[in-house]
PDB file of C-alpha atoms and ligand atoms in Angstrom:
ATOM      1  CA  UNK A 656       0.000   0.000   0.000  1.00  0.00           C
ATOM      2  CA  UNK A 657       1.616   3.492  -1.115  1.00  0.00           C
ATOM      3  CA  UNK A 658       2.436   5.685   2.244  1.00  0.00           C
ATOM      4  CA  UNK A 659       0.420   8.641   3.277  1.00  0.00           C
ATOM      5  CA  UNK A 660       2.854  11.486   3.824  1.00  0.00           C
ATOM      6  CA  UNK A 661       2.877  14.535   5.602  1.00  0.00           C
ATOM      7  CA  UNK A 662       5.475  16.715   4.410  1.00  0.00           C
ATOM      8  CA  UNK A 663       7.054  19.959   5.864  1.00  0.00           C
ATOM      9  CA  UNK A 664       8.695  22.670   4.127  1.00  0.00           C
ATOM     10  CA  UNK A 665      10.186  25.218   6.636  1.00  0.00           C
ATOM     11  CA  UNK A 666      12.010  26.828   2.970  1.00  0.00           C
ATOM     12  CA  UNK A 667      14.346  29.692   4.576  1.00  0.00           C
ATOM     13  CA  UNK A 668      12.775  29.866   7.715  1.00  0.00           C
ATOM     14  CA  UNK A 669      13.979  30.035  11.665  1.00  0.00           C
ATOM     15  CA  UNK A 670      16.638  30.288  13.264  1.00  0.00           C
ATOM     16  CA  UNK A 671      18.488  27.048  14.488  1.00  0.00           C
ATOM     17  CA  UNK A 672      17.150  27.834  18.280  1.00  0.00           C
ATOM     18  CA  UNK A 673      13.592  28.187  16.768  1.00  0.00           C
ATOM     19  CA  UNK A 674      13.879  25.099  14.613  1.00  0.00           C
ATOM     20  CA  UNK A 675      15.001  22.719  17.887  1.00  0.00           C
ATOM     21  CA  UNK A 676      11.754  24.728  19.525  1.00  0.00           C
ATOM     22  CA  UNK A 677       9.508  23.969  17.264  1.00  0.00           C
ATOM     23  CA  UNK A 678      10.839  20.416  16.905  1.00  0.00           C
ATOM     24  CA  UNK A 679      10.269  19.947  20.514  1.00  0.00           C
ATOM     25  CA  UNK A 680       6.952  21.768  20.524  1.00  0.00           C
ATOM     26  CA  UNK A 681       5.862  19.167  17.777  1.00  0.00           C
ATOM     27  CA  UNK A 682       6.885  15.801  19.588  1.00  0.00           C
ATOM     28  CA  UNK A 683       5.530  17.139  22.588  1.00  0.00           C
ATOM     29  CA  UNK A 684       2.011  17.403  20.980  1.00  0.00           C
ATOM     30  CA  UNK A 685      -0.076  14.992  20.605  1.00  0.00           C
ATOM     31  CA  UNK A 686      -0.201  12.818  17.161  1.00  0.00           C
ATOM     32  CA  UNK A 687       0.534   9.841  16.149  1.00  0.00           C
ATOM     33  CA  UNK A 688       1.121   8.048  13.261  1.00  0.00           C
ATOM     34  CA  UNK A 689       0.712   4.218  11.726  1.00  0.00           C
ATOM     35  CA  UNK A 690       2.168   2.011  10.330  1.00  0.00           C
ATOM     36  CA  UNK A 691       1.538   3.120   6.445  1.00  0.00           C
ATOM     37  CA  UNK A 692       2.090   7.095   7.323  1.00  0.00           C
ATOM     38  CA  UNK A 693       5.049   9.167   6.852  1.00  0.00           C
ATOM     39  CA  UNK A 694       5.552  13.001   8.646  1.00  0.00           C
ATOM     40  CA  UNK A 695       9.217  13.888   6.457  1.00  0.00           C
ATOM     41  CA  UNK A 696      10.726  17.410   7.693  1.00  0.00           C
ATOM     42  CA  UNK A 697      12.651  19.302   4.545  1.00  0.00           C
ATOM     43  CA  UNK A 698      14.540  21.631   6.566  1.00  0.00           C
ATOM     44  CA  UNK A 699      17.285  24.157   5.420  1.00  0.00           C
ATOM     45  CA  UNK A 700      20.459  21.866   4.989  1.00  0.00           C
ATOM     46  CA  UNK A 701      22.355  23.318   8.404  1.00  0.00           C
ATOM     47  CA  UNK A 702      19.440  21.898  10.638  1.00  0.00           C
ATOM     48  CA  UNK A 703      19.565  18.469   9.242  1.00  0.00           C
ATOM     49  CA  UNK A 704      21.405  16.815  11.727  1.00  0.00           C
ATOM     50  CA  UNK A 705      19.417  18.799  14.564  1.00  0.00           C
ATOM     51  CA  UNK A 706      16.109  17.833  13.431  1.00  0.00           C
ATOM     52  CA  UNK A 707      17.259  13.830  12.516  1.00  0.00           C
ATOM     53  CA  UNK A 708      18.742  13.933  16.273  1.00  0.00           C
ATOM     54  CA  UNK A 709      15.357  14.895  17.591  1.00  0.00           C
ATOM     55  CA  UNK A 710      14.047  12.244  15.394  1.00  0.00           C
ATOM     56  CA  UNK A 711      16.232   9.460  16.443  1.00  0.00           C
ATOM     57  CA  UNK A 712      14.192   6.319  16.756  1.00  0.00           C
ATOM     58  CA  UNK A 713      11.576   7.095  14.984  1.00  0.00           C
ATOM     59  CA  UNK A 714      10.746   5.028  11.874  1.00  0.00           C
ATOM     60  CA  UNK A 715       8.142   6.712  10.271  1.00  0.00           C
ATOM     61  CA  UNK A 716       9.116  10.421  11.202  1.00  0.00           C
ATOM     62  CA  UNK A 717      12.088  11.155   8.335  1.00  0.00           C
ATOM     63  CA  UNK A 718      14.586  14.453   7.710  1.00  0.00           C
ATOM     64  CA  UNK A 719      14.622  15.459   4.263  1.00  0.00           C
ATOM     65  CA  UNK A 720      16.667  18.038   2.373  1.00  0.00           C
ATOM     66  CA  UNK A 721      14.949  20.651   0.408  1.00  0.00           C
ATOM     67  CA  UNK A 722      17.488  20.393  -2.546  1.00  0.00           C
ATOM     68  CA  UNK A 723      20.699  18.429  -3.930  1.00  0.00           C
ATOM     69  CA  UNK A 724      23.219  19.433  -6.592  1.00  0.00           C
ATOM     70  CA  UNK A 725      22.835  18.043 -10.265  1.00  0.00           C
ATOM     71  CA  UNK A 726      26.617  16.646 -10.140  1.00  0.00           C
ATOM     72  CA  UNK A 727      28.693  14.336  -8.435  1.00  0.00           C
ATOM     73  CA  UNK A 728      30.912  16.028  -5.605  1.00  0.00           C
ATOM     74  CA  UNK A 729      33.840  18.965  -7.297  1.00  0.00           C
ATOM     75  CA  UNK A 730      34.592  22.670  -7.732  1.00  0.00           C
ATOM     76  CA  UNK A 731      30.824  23.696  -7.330  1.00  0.00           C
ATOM     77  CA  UNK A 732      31.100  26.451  -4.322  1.00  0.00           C
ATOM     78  CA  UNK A 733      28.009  26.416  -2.084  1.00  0.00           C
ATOM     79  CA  UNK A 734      26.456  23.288  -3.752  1.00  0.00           C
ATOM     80  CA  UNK A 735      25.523  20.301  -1.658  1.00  0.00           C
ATOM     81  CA  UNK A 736      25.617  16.945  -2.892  1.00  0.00           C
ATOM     82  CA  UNK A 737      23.471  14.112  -2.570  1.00  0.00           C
ATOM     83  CA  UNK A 738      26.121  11.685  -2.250  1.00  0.00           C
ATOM     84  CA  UNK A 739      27.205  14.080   0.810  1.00  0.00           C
ATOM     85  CA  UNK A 740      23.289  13.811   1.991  1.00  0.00           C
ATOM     86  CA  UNK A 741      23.295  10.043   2.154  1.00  0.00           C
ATOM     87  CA  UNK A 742      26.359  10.632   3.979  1.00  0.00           C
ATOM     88  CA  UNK A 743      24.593  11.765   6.694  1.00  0.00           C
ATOM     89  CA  UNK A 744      21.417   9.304   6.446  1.00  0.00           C
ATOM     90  CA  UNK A 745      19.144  11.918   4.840  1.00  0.00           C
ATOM     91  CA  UNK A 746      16.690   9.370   2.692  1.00  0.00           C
ATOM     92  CA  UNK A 747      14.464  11.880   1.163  1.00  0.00           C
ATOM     93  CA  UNK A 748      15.147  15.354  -0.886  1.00  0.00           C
ATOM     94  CA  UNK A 749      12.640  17.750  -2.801  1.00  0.00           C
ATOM     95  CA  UNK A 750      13.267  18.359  -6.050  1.00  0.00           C
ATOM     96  CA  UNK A 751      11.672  20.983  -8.693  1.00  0.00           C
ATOM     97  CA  UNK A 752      10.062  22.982  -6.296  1.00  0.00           C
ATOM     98  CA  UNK A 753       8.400  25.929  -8.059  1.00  0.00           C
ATOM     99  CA  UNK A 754      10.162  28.167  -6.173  1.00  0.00           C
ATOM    100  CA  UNK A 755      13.763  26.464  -7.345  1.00  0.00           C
ATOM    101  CA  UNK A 756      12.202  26.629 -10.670  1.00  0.00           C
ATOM    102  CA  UNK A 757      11.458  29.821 -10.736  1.00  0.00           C
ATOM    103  CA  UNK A 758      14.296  31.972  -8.606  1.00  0.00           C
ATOM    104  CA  UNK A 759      16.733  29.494  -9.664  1.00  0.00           C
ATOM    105  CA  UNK A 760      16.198  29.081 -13.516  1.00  0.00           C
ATOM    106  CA  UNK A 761      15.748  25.412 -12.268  1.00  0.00           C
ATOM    107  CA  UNK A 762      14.908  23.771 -16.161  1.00  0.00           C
ATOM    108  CA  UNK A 763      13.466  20.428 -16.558  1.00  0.00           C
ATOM    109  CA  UNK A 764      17.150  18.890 -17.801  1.00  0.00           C
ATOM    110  CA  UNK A 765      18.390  20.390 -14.368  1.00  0.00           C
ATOM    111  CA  UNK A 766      15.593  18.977 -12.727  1.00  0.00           C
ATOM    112  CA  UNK A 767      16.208  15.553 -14.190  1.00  0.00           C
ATOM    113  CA  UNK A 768      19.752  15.478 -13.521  1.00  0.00           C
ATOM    114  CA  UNK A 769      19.294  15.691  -9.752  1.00  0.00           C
ATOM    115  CA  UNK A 770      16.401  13.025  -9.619  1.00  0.00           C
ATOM    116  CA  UNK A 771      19.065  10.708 -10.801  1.00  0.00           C
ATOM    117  CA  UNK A 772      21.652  12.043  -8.635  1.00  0.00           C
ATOM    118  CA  UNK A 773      19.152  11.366  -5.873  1.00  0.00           C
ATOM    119  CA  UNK A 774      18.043   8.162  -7.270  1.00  0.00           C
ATOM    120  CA  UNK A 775      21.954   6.906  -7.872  1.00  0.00           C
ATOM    121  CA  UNK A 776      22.901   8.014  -3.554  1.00  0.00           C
ATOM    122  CA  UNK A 777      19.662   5.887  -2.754  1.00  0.00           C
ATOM    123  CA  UNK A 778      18.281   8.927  -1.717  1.00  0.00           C
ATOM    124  CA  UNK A 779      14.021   9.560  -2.319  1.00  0.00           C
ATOM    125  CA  UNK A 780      12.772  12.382  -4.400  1.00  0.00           C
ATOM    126  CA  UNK A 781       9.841  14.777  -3.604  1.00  0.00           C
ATOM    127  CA  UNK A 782       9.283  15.548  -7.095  1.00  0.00           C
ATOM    128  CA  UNK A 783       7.438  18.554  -7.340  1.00  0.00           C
ATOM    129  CA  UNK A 784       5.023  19.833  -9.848  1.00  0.00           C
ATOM    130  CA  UNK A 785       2.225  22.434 -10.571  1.00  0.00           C
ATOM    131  CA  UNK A 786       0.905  25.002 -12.942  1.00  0.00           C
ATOM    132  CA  UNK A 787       1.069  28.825 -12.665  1.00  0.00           C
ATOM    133  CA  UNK A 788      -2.204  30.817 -12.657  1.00  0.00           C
ATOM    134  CA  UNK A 789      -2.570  32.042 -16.772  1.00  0.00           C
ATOM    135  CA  UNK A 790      -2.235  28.192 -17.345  1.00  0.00           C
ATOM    136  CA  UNK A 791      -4.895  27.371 -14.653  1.00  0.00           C
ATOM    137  CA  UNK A 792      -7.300  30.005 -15.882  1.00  0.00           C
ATOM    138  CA  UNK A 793      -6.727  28.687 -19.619  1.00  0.00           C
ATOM    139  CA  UNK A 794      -7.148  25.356 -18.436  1.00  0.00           C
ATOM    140  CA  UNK A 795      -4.380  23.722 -19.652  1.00  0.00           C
ATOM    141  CA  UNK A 796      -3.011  22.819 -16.454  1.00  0.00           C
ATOM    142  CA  UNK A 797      -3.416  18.895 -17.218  1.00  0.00           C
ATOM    143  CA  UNK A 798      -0.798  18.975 -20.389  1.00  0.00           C
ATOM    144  CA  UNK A 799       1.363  21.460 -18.301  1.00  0.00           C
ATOM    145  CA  UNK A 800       1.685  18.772 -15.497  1.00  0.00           C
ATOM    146  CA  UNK A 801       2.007  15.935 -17.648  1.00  0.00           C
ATOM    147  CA  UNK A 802       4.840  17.996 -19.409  1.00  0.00           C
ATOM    148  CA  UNK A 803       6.081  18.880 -16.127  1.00  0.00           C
ATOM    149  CA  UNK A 804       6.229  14.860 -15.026  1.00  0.00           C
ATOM    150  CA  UNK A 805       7.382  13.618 -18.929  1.00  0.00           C
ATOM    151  CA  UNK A 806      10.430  16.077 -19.537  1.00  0.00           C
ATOM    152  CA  UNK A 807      12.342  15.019 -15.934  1.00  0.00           C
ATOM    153  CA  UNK A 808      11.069  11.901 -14.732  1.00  0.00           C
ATOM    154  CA  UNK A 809      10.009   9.658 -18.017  1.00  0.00           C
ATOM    155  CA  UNK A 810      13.846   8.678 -18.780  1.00  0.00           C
ATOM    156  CA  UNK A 811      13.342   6.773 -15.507  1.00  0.00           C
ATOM    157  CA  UNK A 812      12.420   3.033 -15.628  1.00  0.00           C
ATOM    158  CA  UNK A 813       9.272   1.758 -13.907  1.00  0.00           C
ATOM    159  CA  UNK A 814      11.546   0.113 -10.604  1.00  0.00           C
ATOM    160  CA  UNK A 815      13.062   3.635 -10.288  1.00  0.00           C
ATOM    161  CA  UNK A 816       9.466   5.029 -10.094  1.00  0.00           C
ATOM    162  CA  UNK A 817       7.242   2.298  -7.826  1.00  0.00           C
ATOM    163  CA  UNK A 818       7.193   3.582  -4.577  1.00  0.00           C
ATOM    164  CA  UNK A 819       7.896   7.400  -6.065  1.00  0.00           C
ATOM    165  CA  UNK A 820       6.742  10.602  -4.449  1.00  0.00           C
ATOM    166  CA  UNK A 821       5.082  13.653  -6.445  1.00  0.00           C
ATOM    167  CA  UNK A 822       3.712  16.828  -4.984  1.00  0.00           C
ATOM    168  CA  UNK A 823       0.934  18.614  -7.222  1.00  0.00           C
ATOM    169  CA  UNK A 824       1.758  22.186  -5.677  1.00  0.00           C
ATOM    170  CA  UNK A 825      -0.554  25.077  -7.718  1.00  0.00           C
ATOM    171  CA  UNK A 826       1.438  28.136  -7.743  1.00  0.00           C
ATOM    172  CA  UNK A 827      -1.062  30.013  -7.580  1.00  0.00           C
ATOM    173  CA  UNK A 828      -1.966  28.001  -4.344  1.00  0.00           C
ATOM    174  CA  UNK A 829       1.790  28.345  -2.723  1.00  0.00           C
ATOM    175  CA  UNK A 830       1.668  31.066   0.199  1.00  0.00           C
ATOM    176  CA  UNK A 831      -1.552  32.639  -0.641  1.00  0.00           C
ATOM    177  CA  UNK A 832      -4.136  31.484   1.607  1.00  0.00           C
ATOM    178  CA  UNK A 833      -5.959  30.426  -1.669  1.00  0.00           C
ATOM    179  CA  UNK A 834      -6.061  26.617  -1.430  1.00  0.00           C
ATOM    180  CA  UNK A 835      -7.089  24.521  -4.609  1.00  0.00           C
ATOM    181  CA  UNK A 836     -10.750  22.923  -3.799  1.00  0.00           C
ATOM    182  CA  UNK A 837     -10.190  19.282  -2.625  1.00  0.00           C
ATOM    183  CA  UNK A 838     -12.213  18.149  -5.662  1.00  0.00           C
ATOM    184  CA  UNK A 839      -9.362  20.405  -7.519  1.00  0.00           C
ATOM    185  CA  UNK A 840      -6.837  18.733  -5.890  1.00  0.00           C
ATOM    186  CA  UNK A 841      -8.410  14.951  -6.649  1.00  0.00           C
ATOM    187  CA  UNK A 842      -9.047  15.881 -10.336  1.00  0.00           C
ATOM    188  CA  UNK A 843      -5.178  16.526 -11.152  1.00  0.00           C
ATOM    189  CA  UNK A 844      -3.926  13.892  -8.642  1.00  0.00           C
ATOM    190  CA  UNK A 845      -6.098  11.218 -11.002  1.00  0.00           C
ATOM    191  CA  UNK A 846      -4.761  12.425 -13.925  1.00  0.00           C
ATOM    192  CA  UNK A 847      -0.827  12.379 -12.241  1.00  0.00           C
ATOM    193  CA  UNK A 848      -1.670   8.784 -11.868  1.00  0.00           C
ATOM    194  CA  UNK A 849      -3.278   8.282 -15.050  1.00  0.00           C
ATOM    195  CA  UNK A 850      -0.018   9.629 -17.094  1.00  0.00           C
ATOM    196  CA  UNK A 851       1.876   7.691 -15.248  1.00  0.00           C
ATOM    197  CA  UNK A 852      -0.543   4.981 -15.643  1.00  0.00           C
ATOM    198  CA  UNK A 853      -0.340   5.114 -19.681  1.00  0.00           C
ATOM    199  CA  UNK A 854       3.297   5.240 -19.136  1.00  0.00           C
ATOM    200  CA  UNK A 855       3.820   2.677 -16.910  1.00  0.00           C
ATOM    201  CA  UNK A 856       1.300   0.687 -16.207  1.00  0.00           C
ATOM    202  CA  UNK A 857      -1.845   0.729 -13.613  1.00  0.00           C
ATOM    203  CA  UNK A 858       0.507  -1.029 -10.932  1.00  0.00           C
ATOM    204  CA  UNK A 859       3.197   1.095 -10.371  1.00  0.00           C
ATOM    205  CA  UNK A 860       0.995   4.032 -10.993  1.00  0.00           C
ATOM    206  CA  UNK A 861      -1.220   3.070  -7.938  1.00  0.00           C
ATOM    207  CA  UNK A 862       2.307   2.610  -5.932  1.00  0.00           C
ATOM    208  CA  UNK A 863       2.935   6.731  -5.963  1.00  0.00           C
ATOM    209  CA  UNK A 864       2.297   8.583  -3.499  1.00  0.00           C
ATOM    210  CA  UNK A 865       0.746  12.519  -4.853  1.00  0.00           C
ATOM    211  CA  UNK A 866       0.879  14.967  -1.977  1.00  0.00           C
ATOM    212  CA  UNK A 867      -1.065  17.999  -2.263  1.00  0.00           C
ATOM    213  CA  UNK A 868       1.237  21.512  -1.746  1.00  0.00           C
ATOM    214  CA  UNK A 869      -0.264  25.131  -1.297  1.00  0.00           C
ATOM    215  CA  UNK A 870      -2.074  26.765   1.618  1.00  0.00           C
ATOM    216  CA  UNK A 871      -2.620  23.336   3.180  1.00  0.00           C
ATOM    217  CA  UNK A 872      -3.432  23.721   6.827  1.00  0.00           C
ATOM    218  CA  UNK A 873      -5.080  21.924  10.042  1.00  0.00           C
ATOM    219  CA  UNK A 874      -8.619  23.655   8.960  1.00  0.00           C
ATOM    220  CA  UNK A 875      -8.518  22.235   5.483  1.00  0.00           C
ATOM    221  CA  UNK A 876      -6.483  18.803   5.250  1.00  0.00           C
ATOM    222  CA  UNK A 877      -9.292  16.198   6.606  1.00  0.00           C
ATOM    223  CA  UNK A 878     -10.963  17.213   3.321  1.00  0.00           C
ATOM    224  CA  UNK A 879      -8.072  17.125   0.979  1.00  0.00           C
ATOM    225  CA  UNK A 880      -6.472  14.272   2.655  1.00  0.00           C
ATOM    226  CA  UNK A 881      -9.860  12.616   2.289  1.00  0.00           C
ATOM    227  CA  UNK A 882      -9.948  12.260  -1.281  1.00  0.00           C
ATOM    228  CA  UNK A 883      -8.778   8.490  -3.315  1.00  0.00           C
ATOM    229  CA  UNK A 884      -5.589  10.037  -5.155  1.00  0.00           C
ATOM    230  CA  UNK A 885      -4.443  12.375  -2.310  1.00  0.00           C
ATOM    231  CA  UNK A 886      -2.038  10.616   0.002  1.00  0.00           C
ATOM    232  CA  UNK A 887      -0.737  13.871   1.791  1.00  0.00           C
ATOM    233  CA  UNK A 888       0.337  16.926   1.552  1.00  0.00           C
ATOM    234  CA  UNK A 889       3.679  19.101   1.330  1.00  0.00           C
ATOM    235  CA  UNK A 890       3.297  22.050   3.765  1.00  0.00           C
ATOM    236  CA  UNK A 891       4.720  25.366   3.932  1.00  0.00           C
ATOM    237  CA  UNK A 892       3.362  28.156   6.408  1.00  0.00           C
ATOM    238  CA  UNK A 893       1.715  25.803   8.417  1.00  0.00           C
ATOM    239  CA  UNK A 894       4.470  23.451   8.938  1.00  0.00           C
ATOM    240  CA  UNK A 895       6.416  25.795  11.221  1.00  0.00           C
ATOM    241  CA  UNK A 896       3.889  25.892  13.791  1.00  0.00           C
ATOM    242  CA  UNK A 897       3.772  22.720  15.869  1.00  0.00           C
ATOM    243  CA  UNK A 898       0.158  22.835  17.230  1.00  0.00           C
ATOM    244  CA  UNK A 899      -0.971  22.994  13.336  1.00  0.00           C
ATOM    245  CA  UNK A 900       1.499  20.592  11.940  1.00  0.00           C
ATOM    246  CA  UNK A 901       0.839  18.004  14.544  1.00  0.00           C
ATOM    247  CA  UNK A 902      -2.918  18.321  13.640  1.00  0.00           C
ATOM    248  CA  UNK A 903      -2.065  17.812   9.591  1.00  0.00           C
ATOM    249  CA  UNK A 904      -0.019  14.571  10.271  1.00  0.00           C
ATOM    250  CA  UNK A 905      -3.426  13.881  12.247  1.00  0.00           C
ATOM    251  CA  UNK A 906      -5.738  14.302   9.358  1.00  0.00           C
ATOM    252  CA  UNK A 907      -3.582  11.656   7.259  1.00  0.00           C
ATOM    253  CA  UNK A 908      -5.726   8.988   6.107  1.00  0.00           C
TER     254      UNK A 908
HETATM  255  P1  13P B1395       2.292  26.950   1.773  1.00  0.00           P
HETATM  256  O1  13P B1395       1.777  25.769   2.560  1.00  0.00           O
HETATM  257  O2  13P B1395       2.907  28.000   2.651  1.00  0.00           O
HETATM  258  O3  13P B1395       1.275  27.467   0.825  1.00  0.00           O
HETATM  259  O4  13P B1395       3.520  26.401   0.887  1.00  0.00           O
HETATM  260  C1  13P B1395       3.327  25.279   0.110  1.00  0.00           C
HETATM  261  C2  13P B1395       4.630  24.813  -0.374  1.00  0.00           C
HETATM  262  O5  13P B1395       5.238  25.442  -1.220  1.00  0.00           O
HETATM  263  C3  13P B1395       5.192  23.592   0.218  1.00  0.00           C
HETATM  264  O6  13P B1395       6.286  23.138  -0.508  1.00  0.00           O
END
């Protein structure tokens, strides 16, 4: 059975005092999860160690990096690899963010290039995708996703993508209190697993796990969570508040 997952993104946020805070905050409140749920933590890459201390033990409570580099380790100031990531037991990394894509000219080829970096350390992608608003309001947002999920993940075999995980983040959705409708959300997640479907077959398709990213809180994510294709969600804002987080990982089916 593919995992339900809820995901933080803390981006560029807190300081390392305020990150072992909230950390504590969160395992102090109560949630819990079973045996086919995930809660991940993508935190900037100096608090990974912190935040995995914190979650020593735990088996289904996971650090994961918000980023690798495209290349094996060399001259690449300020990059971070993920062979240096597995280095330091970090099994899951977000890739294509639309904020990477967007403030850091993050292309498809790029994107590809560090799924399989990712992939070849052993290391889990996050794979991120999502339309901006002109395609949403021209309704093309389907083809734009499938585009999205063709140009950096179809060079991938079918082993390489059972068990994958995709976040369907609307930009338009991302930090704006403006969440996609749940039946929104469940329209593009079945058609995530339908491309992958045609590509790949019904099987491995029904393997993925598709988070929902954008405005996700405690108030909405019983009703987004609650829908057949959503397994999840990938949470910004509301992430770096315990009380809320801890009642997201909650609302996981
Ligand atoms: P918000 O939850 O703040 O809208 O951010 C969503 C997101 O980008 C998670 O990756």
């Amino acid at each position: 059975m593919r995992k339900q997952i809820a995901a933080a993104n803390w981006k560029m946020n807190l300081d390392l005092q305020q990150a072992e805070q909230l950390m504590t905050q969160l395992l102090a409140t109560d949630h819990s999860l079973g045996k086919d749920q995930l809660a991940l933590f993508a935190v900037p890459f100096p608090y990974l160690l912190t935040v995995q201390q914190k979650l020593a033990g735990k088996t289904n409570a996971k650090v994961a990096a918000q980023n690798c580099a495209s290349t094996n380790n060399g001259a690449y100031t300020g990059e971070v690899s993920a062979e240096m990531l597995k280095g330091m037991n970090v099994e899951y990394v977000i890739i294509g963010h639309s904020e990477r894509r967007e403030y850091f000219q993050e292309t498809p080829a790029i994107l590809a290039a560090k799924v399989n970096k990712a992939l070849e350390a052993g290391i889990k992608p996050v794979f991120c995708c999502g339309e901006p608003l002109t395609v949403r309001e021209a309704d093309t947002q389907n083809s734009y996703v499938a585009a999205q999920l063709k140009e950096s993940l179809f060079h991938l075999d079918k082993s390489q993508l059972t068990d994958f995980i995709i976040a369907y983040e609307p930009i338009w959705a991302i930090g704006t209190g403006r969440t996609a409708s749940s039946d929104q959300a469940q329209e593009m997640h079945q058609h995530i697993r339908k491309v992958l479907a045609d590509q790949y077959g019904q099987e491995m398709a029904d393997s993925v796990s598709i988070l929902y990213g954008g405005s996700v809180k405690a108030a909405n994510a019983s009703d987004i969570f609650g829908k057949p294709d959503v397994d999840g969600g990938l949470v910004g804002g509301a992430s770096l508040d315990a009380k809320e987080f801890a009642a997201i990982i909650n609302s996981l089916k």
